Coordinates of C-alpha atoms and ligand atoms in Angstrom, one line a residue:
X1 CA 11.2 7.5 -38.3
X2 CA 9.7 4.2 -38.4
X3 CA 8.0 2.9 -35.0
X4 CA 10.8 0.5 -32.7
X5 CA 9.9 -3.2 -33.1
X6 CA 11.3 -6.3 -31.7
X7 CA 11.4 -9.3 -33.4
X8 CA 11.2 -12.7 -31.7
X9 CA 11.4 -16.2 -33.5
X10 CA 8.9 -18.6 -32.3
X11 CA 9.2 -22.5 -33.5
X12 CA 11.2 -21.0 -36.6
X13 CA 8.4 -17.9 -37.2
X14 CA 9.6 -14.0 -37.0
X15 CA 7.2 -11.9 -35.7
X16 CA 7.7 -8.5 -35.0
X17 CA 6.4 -6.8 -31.8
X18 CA 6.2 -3.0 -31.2
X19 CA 8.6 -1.3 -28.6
X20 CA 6.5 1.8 -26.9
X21 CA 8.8 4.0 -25.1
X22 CA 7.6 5.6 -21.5
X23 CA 8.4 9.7 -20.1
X24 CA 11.2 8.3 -18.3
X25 CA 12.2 4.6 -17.2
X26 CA 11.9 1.0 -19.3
X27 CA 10.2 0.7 -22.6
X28 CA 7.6 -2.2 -22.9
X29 CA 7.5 -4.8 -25.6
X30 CA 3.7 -4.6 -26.7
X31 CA 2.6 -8.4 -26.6
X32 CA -0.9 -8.0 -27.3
X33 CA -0.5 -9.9 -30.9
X34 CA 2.2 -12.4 -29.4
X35 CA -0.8 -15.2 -29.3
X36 CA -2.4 -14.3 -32.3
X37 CA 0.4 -14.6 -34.1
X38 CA 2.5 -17.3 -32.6
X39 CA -0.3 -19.3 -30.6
X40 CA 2.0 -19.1 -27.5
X41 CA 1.9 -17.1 -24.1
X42 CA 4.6 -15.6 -22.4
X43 CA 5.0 -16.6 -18.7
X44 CA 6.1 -14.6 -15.9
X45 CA 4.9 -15.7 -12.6
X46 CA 4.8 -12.4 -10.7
X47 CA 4.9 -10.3 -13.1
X48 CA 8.4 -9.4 -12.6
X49 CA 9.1 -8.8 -16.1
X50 CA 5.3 -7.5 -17.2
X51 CA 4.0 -4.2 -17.3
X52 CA 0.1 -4.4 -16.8
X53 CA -0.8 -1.2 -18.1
X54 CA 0.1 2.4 -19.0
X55 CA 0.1 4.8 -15.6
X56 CA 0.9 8.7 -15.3
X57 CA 1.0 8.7 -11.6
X58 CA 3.8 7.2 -10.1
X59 CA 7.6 6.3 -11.2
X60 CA 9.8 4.6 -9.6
X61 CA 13.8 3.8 -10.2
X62 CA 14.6 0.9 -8.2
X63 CA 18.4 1.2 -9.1
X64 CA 18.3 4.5 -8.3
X65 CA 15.9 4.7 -5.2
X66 CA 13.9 7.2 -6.8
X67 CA 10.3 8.0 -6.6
X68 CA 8.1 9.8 -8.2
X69 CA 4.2 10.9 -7.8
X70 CA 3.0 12.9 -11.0
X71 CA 6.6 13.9 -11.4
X72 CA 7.4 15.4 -7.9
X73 CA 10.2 14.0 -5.7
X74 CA 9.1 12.1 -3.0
X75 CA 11.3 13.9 -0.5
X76 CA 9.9 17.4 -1.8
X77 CA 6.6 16.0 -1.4
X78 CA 7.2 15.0 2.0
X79 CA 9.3 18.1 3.2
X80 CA 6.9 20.5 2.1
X81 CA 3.2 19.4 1.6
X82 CA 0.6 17.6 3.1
X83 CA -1.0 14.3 2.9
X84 CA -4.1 16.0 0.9
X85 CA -2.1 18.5 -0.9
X86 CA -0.4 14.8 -2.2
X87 CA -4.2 13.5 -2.1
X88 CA -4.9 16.1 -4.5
X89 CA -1.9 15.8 -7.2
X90 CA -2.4 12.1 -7.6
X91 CA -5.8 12.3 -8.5
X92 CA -6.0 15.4 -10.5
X93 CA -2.4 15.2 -11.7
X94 CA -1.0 18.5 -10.5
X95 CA -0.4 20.4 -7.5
X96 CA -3.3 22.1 -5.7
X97 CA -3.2 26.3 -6.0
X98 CA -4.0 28.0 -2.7
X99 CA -7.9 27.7 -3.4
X100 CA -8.0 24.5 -5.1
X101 CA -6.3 23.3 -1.6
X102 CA -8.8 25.0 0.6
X103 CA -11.9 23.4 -1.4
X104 CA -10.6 20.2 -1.8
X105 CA -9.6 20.4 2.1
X106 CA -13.2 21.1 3.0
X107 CA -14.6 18.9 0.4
X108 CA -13.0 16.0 1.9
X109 CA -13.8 17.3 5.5
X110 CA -17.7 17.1 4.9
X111 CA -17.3 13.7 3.9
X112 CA -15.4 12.2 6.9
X113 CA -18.6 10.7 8.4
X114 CA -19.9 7.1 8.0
X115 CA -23.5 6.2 7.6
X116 CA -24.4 5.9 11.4
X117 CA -25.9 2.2 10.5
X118 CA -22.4 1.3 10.3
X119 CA -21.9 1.6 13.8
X120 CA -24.1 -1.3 14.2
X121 CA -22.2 -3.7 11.5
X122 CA -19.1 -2.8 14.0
X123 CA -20.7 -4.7 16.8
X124 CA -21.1 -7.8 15.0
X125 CA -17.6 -8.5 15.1
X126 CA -15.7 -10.2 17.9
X127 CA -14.3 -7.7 20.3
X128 CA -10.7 -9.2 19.3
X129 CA -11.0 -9.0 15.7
X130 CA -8.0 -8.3 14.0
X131 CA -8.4 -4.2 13.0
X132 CA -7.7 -5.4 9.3
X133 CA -10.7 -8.0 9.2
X134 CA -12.8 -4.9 10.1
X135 CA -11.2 -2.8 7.5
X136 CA -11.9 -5.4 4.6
X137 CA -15.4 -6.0 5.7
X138 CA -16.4 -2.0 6.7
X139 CA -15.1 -1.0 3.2
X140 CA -16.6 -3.5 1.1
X141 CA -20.4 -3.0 3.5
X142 CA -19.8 0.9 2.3
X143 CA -20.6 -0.7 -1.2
X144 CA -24.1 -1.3 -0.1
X145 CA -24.4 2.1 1.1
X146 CA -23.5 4.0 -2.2
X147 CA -24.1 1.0 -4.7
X148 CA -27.0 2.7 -6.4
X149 CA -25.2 6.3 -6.6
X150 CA -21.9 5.1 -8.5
X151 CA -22.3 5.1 -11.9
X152 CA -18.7 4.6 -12.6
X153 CA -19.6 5.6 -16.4
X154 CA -20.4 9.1 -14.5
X155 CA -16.5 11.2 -14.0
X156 CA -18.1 13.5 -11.7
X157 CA -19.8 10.3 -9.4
X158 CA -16.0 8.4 -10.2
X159 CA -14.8 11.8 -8.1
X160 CA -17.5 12.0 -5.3
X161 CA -16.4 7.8 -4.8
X162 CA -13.1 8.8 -4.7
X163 CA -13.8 11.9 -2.3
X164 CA -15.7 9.4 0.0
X165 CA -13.1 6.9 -0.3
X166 CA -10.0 9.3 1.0
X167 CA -12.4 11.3 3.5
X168 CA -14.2 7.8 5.0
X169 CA -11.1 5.7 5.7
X170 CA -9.2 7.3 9.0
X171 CA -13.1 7.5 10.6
X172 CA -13.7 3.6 9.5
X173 CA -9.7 3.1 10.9
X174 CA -10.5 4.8 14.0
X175 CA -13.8 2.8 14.8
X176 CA -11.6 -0.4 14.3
X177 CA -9.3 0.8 16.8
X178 CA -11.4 2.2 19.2
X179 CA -13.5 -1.3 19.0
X180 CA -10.2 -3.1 19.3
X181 CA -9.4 -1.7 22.6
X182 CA -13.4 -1.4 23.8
X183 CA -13.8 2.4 23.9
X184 CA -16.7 4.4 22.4
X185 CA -16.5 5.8 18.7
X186 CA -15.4 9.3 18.5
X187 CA -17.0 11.2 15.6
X188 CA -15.2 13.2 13.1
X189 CA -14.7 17.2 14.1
X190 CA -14.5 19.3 11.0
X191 CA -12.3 22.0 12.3
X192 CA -9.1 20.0 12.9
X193 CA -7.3 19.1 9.5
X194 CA -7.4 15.5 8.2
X195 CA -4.4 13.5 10.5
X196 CA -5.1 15.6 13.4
X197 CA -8.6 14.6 13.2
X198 CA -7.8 11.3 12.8
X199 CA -5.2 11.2 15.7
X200 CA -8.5 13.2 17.5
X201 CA -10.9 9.6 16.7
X202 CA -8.3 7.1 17.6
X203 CA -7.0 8.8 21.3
X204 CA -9.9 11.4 22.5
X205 CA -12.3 10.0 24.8
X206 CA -15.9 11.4 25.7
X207 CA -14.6 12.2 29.4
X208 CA -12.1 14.9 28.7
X209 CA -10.5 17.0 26.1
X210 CA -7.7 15.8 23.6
X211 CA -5.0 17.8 21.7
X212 CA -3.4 16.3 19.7
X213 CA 0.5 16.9 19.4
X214 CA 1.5 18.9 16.8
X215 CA 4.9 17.3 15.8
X216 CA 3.1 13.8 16.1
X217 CA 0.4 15.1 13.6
X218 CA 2.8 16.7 11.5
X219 CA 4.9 13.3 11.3
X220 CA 2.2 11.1 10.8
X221 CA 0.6 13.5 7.9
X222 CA 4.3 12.7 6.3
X223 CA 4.1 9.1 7.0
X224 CA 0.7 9.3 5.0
X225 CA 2.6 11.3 2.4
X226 CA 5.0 8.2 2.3
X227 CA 2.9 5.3 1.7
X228 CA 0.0 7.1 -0.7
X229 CA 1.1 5.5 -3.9
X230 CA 3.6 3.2 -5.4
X231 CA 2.8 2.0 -9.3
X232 CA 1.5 -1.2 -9.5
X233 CA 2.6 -3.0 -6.7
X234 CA 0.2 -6.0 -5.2
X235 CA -2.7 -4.5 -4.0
X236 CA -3.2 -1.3 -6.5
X237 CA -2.8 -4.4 -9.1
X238 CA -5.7 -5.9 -6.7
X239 CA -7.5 -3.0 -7.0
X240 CA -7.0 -2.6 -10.9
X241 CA -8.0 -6.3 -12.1
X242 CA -11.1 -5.9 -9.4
X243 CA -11.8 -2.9 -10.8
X244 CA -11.7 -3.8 -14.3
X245 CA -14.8 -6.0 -14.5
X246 CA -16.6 -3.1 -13.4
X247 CA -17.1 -3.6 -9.6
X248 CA -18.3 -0.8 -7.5
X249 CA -15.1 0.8 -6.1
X250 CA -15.8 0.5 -2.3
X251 CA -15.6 -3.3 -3.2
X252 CA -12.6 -2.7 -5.3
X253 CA -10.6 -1.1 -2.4
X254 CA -11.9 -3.5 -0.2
X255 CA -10.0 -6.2 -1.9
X256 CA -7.2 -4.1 -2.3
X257 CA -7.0 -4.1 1.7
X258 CA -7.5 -7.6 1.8
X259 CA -4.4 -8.2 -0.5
X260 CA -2.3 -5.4 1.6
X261 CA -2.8 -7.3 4.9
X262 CA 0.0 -10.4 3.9
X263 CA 3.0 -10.2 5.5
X264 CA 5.3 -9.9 1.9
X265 CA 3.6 -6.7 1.3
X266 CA 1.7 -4.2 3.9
X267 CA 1.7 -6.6 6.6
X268 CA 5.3 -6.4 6.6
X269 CA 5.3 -3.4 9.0
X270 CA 3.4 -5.5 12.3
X271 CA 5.8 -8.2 10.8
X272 CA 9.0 -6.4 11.0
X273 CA 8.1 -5.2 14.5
X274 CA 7.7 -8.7 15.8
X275 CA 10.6 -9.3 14.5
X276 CA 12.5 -6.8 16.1
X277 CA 10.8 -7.9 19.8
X278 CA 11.8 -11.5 19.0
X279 CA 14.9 -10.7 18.0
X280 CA 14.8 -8.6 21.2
X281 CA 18.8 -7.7 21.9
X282 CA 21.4 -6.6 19.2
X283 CA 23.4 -9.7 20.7
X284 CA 20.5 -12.6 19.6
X285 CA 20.8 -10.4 15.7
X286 CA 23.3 -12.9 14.0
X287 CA 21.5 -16.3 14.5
X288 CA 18.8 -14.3 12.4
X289 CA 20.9 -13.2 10.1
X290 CA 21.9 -16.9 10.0
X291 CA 18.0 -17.6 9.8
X292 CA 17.7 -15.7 7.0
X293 CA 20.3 -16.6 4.3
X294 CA 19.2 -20.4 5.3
X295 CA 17.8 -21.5 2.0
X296 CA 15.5 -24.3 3.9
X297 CA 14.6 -21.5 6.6
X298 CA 11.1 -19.9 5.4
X299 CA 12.2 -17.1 7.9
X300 CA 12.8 -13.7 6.1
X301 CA 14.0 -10.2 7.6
X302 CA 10.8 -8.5 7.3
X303 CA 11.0 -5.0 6.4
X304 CA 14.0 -6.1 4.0
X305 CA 13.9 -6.3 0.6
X306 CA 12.0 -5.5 -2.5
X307 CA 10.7 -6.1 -5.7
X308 CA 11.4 -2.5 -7.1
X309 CA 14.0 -1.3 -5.0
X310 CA 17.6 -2.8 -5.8
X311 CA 18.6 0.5 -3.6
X312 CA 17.6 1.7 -0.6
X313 CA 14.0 2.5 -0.4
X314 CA 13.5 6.6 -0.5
X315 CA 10.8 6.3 2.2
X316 CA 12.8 4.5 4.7
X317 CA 15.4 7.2 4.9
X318 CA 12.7 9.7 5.7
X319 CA 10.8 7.1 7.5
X320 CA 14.3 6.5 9.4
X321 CA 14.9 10.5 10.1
X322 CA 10.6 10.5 11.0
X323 CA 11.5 7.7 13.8
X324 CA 14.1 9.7 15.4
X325 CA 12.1 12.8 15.5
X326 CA 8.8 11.4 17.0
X327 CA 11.1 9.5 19.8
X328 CA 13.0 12.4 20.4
X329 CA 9.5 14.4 20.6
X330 CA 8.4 11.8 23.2
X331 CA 11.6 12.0 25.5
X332 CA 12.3 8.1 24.1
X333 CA 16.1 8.1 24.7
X334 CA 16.7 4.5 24.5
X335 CA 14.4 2.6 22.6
X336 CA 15.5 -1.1 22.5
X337 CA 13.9 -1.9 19.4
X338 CA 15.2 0.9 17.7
X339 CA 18.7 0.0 19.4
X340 CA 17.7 -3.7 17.3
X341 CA 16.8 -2.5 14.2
X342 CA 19.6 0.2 13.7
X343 CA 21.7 -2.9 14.5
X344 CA 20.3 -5.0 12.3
X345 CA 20.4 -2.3 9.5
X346 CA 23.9 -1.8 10.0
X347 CA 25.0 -5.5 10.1
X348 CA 22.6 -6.1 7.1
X349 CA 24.3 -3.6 5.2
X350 CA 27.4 -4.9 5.6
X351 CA 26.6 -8.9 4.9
X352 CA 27.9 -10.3 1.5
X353 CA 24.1 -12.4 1.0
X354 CA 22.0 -9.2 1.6
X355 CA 24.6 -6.7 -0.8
X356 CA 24.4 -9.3 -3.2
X357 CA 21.0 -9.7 -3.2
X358 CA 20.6 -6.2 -2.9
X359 CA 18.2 -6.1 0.5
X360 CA 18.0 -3.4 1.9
X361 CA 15.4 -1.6 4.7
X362 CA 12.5 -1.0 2.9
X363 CA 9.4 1.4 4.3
X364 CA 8.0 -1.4 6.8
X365 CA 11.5 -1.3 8.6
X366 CA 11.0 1.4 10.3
X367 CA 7.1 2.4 10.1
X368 CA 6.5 -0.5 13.4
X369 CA 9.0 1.7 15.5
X370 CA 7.3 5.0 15.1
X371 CA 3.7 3.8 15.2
X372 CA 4.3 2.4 18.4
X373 CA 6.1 5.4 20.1
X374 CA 2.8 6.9 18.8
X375 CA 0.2 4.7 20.6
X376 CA -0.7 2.5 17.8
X377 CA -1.6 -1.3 18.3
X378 CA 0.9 -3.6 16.3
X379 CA -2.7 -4.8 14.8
X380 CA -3.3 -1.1 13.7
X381 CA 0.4 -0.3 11.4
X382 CA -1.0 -2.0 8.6
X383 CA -4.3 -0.4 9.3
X384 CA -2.7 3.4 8.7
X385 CA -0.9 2.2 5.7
X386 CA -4.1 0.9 4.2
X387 CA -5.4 4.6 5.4
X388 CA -2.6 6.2 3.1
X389 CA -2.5 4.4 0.5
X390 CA -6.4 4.5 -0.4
X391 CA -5.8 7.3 -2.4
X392 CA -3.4 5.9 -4.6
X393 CA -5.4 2.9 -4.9
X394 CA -8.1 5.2 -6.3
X395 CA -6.0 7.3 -8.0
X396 CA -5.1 4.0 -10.0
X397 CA -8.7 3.1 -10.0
X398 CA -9.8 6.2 -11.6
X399 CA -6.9 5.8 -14.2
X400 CA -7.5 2.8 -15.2
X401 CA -11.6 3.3 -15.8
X402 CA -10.7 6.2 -17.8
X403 CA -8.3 4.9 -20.1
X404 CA -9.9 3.8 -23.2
X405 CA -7.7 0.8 -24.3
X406 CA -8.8 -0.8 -21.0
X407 CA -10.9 -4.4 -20.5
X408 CA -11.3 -6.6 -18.3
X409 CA -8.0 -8.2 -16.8
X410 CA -7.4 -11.6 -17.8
X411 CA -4.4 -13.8 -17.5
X412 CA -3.4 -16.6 -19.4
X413 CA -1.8 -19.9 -17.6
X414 CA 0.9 -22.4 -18.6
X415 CA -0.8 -25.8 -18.2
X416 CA 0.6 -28.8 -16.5
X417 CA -2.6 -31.0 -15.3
X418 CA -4.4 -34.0 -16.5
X419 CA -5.0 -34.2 -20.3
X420 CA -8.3 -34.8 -21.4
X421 CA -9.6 -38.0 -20.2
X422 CA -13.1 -39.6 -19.7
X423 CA -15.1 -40.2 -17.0
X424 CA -14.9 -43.3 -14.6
X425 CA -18.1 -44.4 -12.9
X426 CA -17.2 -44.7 -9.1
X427 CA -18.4 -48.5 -9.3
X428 CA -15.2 -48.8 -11.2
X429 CA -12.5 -47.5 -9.7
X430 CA -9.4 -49.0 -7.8
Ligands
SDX501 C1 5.8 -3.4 0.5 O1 5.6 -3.6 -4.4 C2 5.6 -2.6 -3.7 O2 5.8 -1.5 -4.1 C3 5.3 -2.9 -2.2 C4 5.4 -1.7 -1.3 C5 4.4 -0.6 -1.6 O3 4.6 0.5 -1.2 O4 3.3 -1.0 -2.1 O5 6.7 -1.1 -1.4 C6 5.2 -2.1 0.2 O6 5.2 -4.4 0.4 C7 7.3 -3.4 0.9 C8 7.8 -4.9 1.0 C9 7.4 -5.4 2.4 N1 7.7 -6.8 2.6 C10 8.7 -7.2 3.4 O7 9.5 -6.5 4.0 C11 8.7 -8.7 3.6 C12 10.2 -9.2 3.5 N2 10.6 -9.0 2.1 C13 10.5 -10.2 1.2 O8 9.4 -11.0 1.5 C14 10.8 -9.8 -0.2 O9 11.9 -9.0 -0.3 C15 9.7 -9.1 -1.1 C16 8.4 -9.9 -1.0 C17 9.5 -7.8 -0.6 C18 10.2 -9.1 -2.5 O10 10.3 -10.4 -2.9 P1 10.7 -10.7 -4.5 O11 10.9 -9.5 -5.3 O12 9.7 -11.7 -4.9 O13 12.1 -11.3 -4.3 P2 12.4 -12.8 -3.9 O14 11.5 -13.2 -2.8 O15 12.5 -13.6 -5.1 O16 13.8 -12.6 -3.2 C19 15.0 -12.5 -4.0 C20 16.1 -13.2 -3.2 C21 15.6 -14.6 -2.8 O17 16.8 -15.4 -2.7 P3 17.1 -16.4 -3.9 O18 15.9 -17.3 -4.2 O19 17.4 -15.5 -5.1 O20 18.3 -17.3 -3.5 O21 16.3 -12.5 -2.0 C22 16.0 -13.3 -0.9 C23 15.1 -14.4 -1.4 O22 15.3 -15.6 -0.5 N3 15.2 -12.4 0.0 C24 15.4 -12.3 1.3 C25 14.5 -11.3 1.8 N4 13.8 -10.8 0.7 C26 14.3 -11.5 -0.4 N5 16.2 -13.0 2.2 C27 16.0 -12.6 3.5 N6 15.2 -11.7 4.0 C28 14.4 -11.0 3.1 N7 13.6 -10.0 3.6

């Protein structure tokens, strides 16, 4: 059977493109000969039409409100593993055995500490530094710690970066928060698992000893679970076109955090919780409403809405069924943000704009509510989702510097400036 082709005409010219068909999902048109052959670009600002690349890792149905990592259900993943069983299936592919678990577990363990130099780069920022502007800047200064050990060429070094990476980012997250609120470092204890351990850095203190709650651990391990990996949304794409000139990793992630932080994408969960304390009362929720379907009102219902998702996100039912168990864990009976945001949800999902549109609650809507029932900072939410998804950032990473039809990323433009013109010697000019 002859390979699927699409044929476009351009300025009176048929040129035929191949169609490559995926496991499951869209097929791509393959463009790559669309400018040699017709001297034109295609433009789509966004990308909301473009596929950048060819992935293995994670599918997602946004009709459907399905999601996939290596081919397991989210809500399997989330029911019955844990955040390095998932660490472990999107970097390798498939899920751990028993002793594949227990040495990637204690592989990651003996890598949780930071070069103690760090501790000094810490203290040169100010003490009200936003936990994110640590987080860019610690993970791209871990570059200059490993710089001359990661041959990326190398698979086996690609795999110790990506080791460090996972095991380096709750210690880094917990020095930003203990900083944040001017307590001393707590230092990584190998025999507690990876999010009790991290729970263990953010809330112990030298003076006395800290156990961490079991159901809070368990429900934050899921929340890691949740946020991991998501295709090639903003930041892995960050992470990808960083990547793809060859940059050392730690940098590469560093810029993926950097492109995280805005409020359309990972910011959106300290967003959506401001939001909610603004809002403040389920009475003040229609003017906001109001606010939001205003065309010349900038203001948008953070925590609403997505690219992908024309359904409701998969995460933010479990994230919405996670919030009630951690408030119910903490004898929270009535929570008046969660009173706001059920609200909201509810009214929301009821509006003729947001149906139409097709917004609905996406992770972020609910993530705000449980990390602060936990303890956590507003500052620190996008922090932890940074934290989770590092290992589907170097998941991606990996992919991409692996696959061999990659090079470097480089986009194209539609100009609309100055045509050419020649110089004007200041003397004369109006
Ligand atoms: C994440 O890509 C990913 O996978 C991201 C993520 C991941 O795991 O990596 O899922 C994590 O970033 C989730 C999204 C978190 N962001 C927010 O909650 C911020 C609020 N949401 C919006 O900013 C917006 O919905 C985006 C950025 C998420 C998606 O924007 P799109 O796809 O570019 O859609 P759009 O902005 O073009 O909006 C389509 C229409 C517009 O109206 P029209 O111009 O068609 O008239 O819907 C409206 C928008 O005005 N709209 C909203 C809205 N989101 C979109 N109106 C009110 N409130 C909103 N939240």
């Amino acid at each position: 059977m002859s390979a699927k082709t699409s044929t476009i005409a351009v300025e009176g010219k048929s040129i035929d493109l191949p169609i490559r068909e995926g496991t499951i999902g869209p097929s791509v048109v393959d463009i790559a000969a669309l400018y040699k052959n017709s001297g034109m670009f295609t433009y789509d600002p966004g990308f909301t039409s473009t596929a950048s690349c060819e992935s293995q890792i994670t599918y997602i149905d946004g009709d459907e409100g399905v999601l996939l990592y290596r081919g397991y259900p989210i809500e399997q993943l989330a029911e019955h593993g844990d955040f390095l069983e998932t660490c472990y299936l999107l970097l390798y592919g498939e899920l751990p055995t028993a002793s594949q678990k227990a040495d990637f577990d204690y592989r990651v363990t003996r890598h949780t500490m930071v070069h103690e130099q760090m501790l000094r780069f810490f203290q040169g920022f100010r003490r009200d530094a936003h936990p994110m502007a640590v987080m860019v800047a610690s993970v791209g200064a871990l570059s200059a710690f490993y710089h001359d050990s990661t041959d990326i060429s190398d698979p086996q070094q690609r795999m110790i970066a990506s080791m460090r990476m996972i095991a380096k980012m709750p210690t880094l997250a917990a020095m930003a928060y203990k900083y944040s609120v001017g307590q001393p470092f707590m230092y990584p204890k190998n025999n507690l698992d990876y999010t009790a351990n991290f729970l263990h850095m953010c809330f112990a203190v030298p003076c006395e000893e800290y156990t961490s709650n079991p159901v809070l651990a368990r429900a934050l391990d899921r929340i890691f679970i949740l946020h991991a990996d998501h295709e090639q949304n903003a930041s892995t794409s960050t992470v990808r076109l960083a990547g793809s000139s060859g940059a050392n990793p730690f940098a590469c992630i560093a810029a993926g955090i950097a492109c995280l932080w805005g409020p359309a994408h990972g910011g959106a969960n300290e967003a959506a919780l401001k939001m909610l304390e603004e809002i403040g009362t389920p009475e003040r929720i229609p003017q906001y409403i109001a606010k939001a379907k205003d065309k010349n009102d900038p203001f948008r219902l953070m925590g609403f809405g997505h690219r992908v998702y024309k359904n409701y996100d998969p995460r933010a039912k479990i994230m919405q069924r996670t919030t009630h168990e951690v408030l119910n864990e903490l004898g929270i009976k009535d929570d008046p943000l969660l009173d706001v945001a059920m609200e909201l949800e509810r009214i929301a999902l009821h509006d003729e704009y947001f149906i139409e549109k097709k917004l609905y609650p996406n992770i972020d809507f609910y993530s705000g509510i449980t990390l602060k029932a936990m303890g956590f900072p507003t500052s620190m939410f996008t922090v932890l989702f940074a934290l989770a998804r590092t290992v589907g950032w170097i998941a991606q990473w990996k992919e991409m510097i692996e696959d061999p039809s990659q090079k470097i990323g480089r986009p194209r433009q539609l100009y609309t400036g100055a045509p050419k013109r020649d110089y004007v010697p200041i003397a004369q000019r109006a």
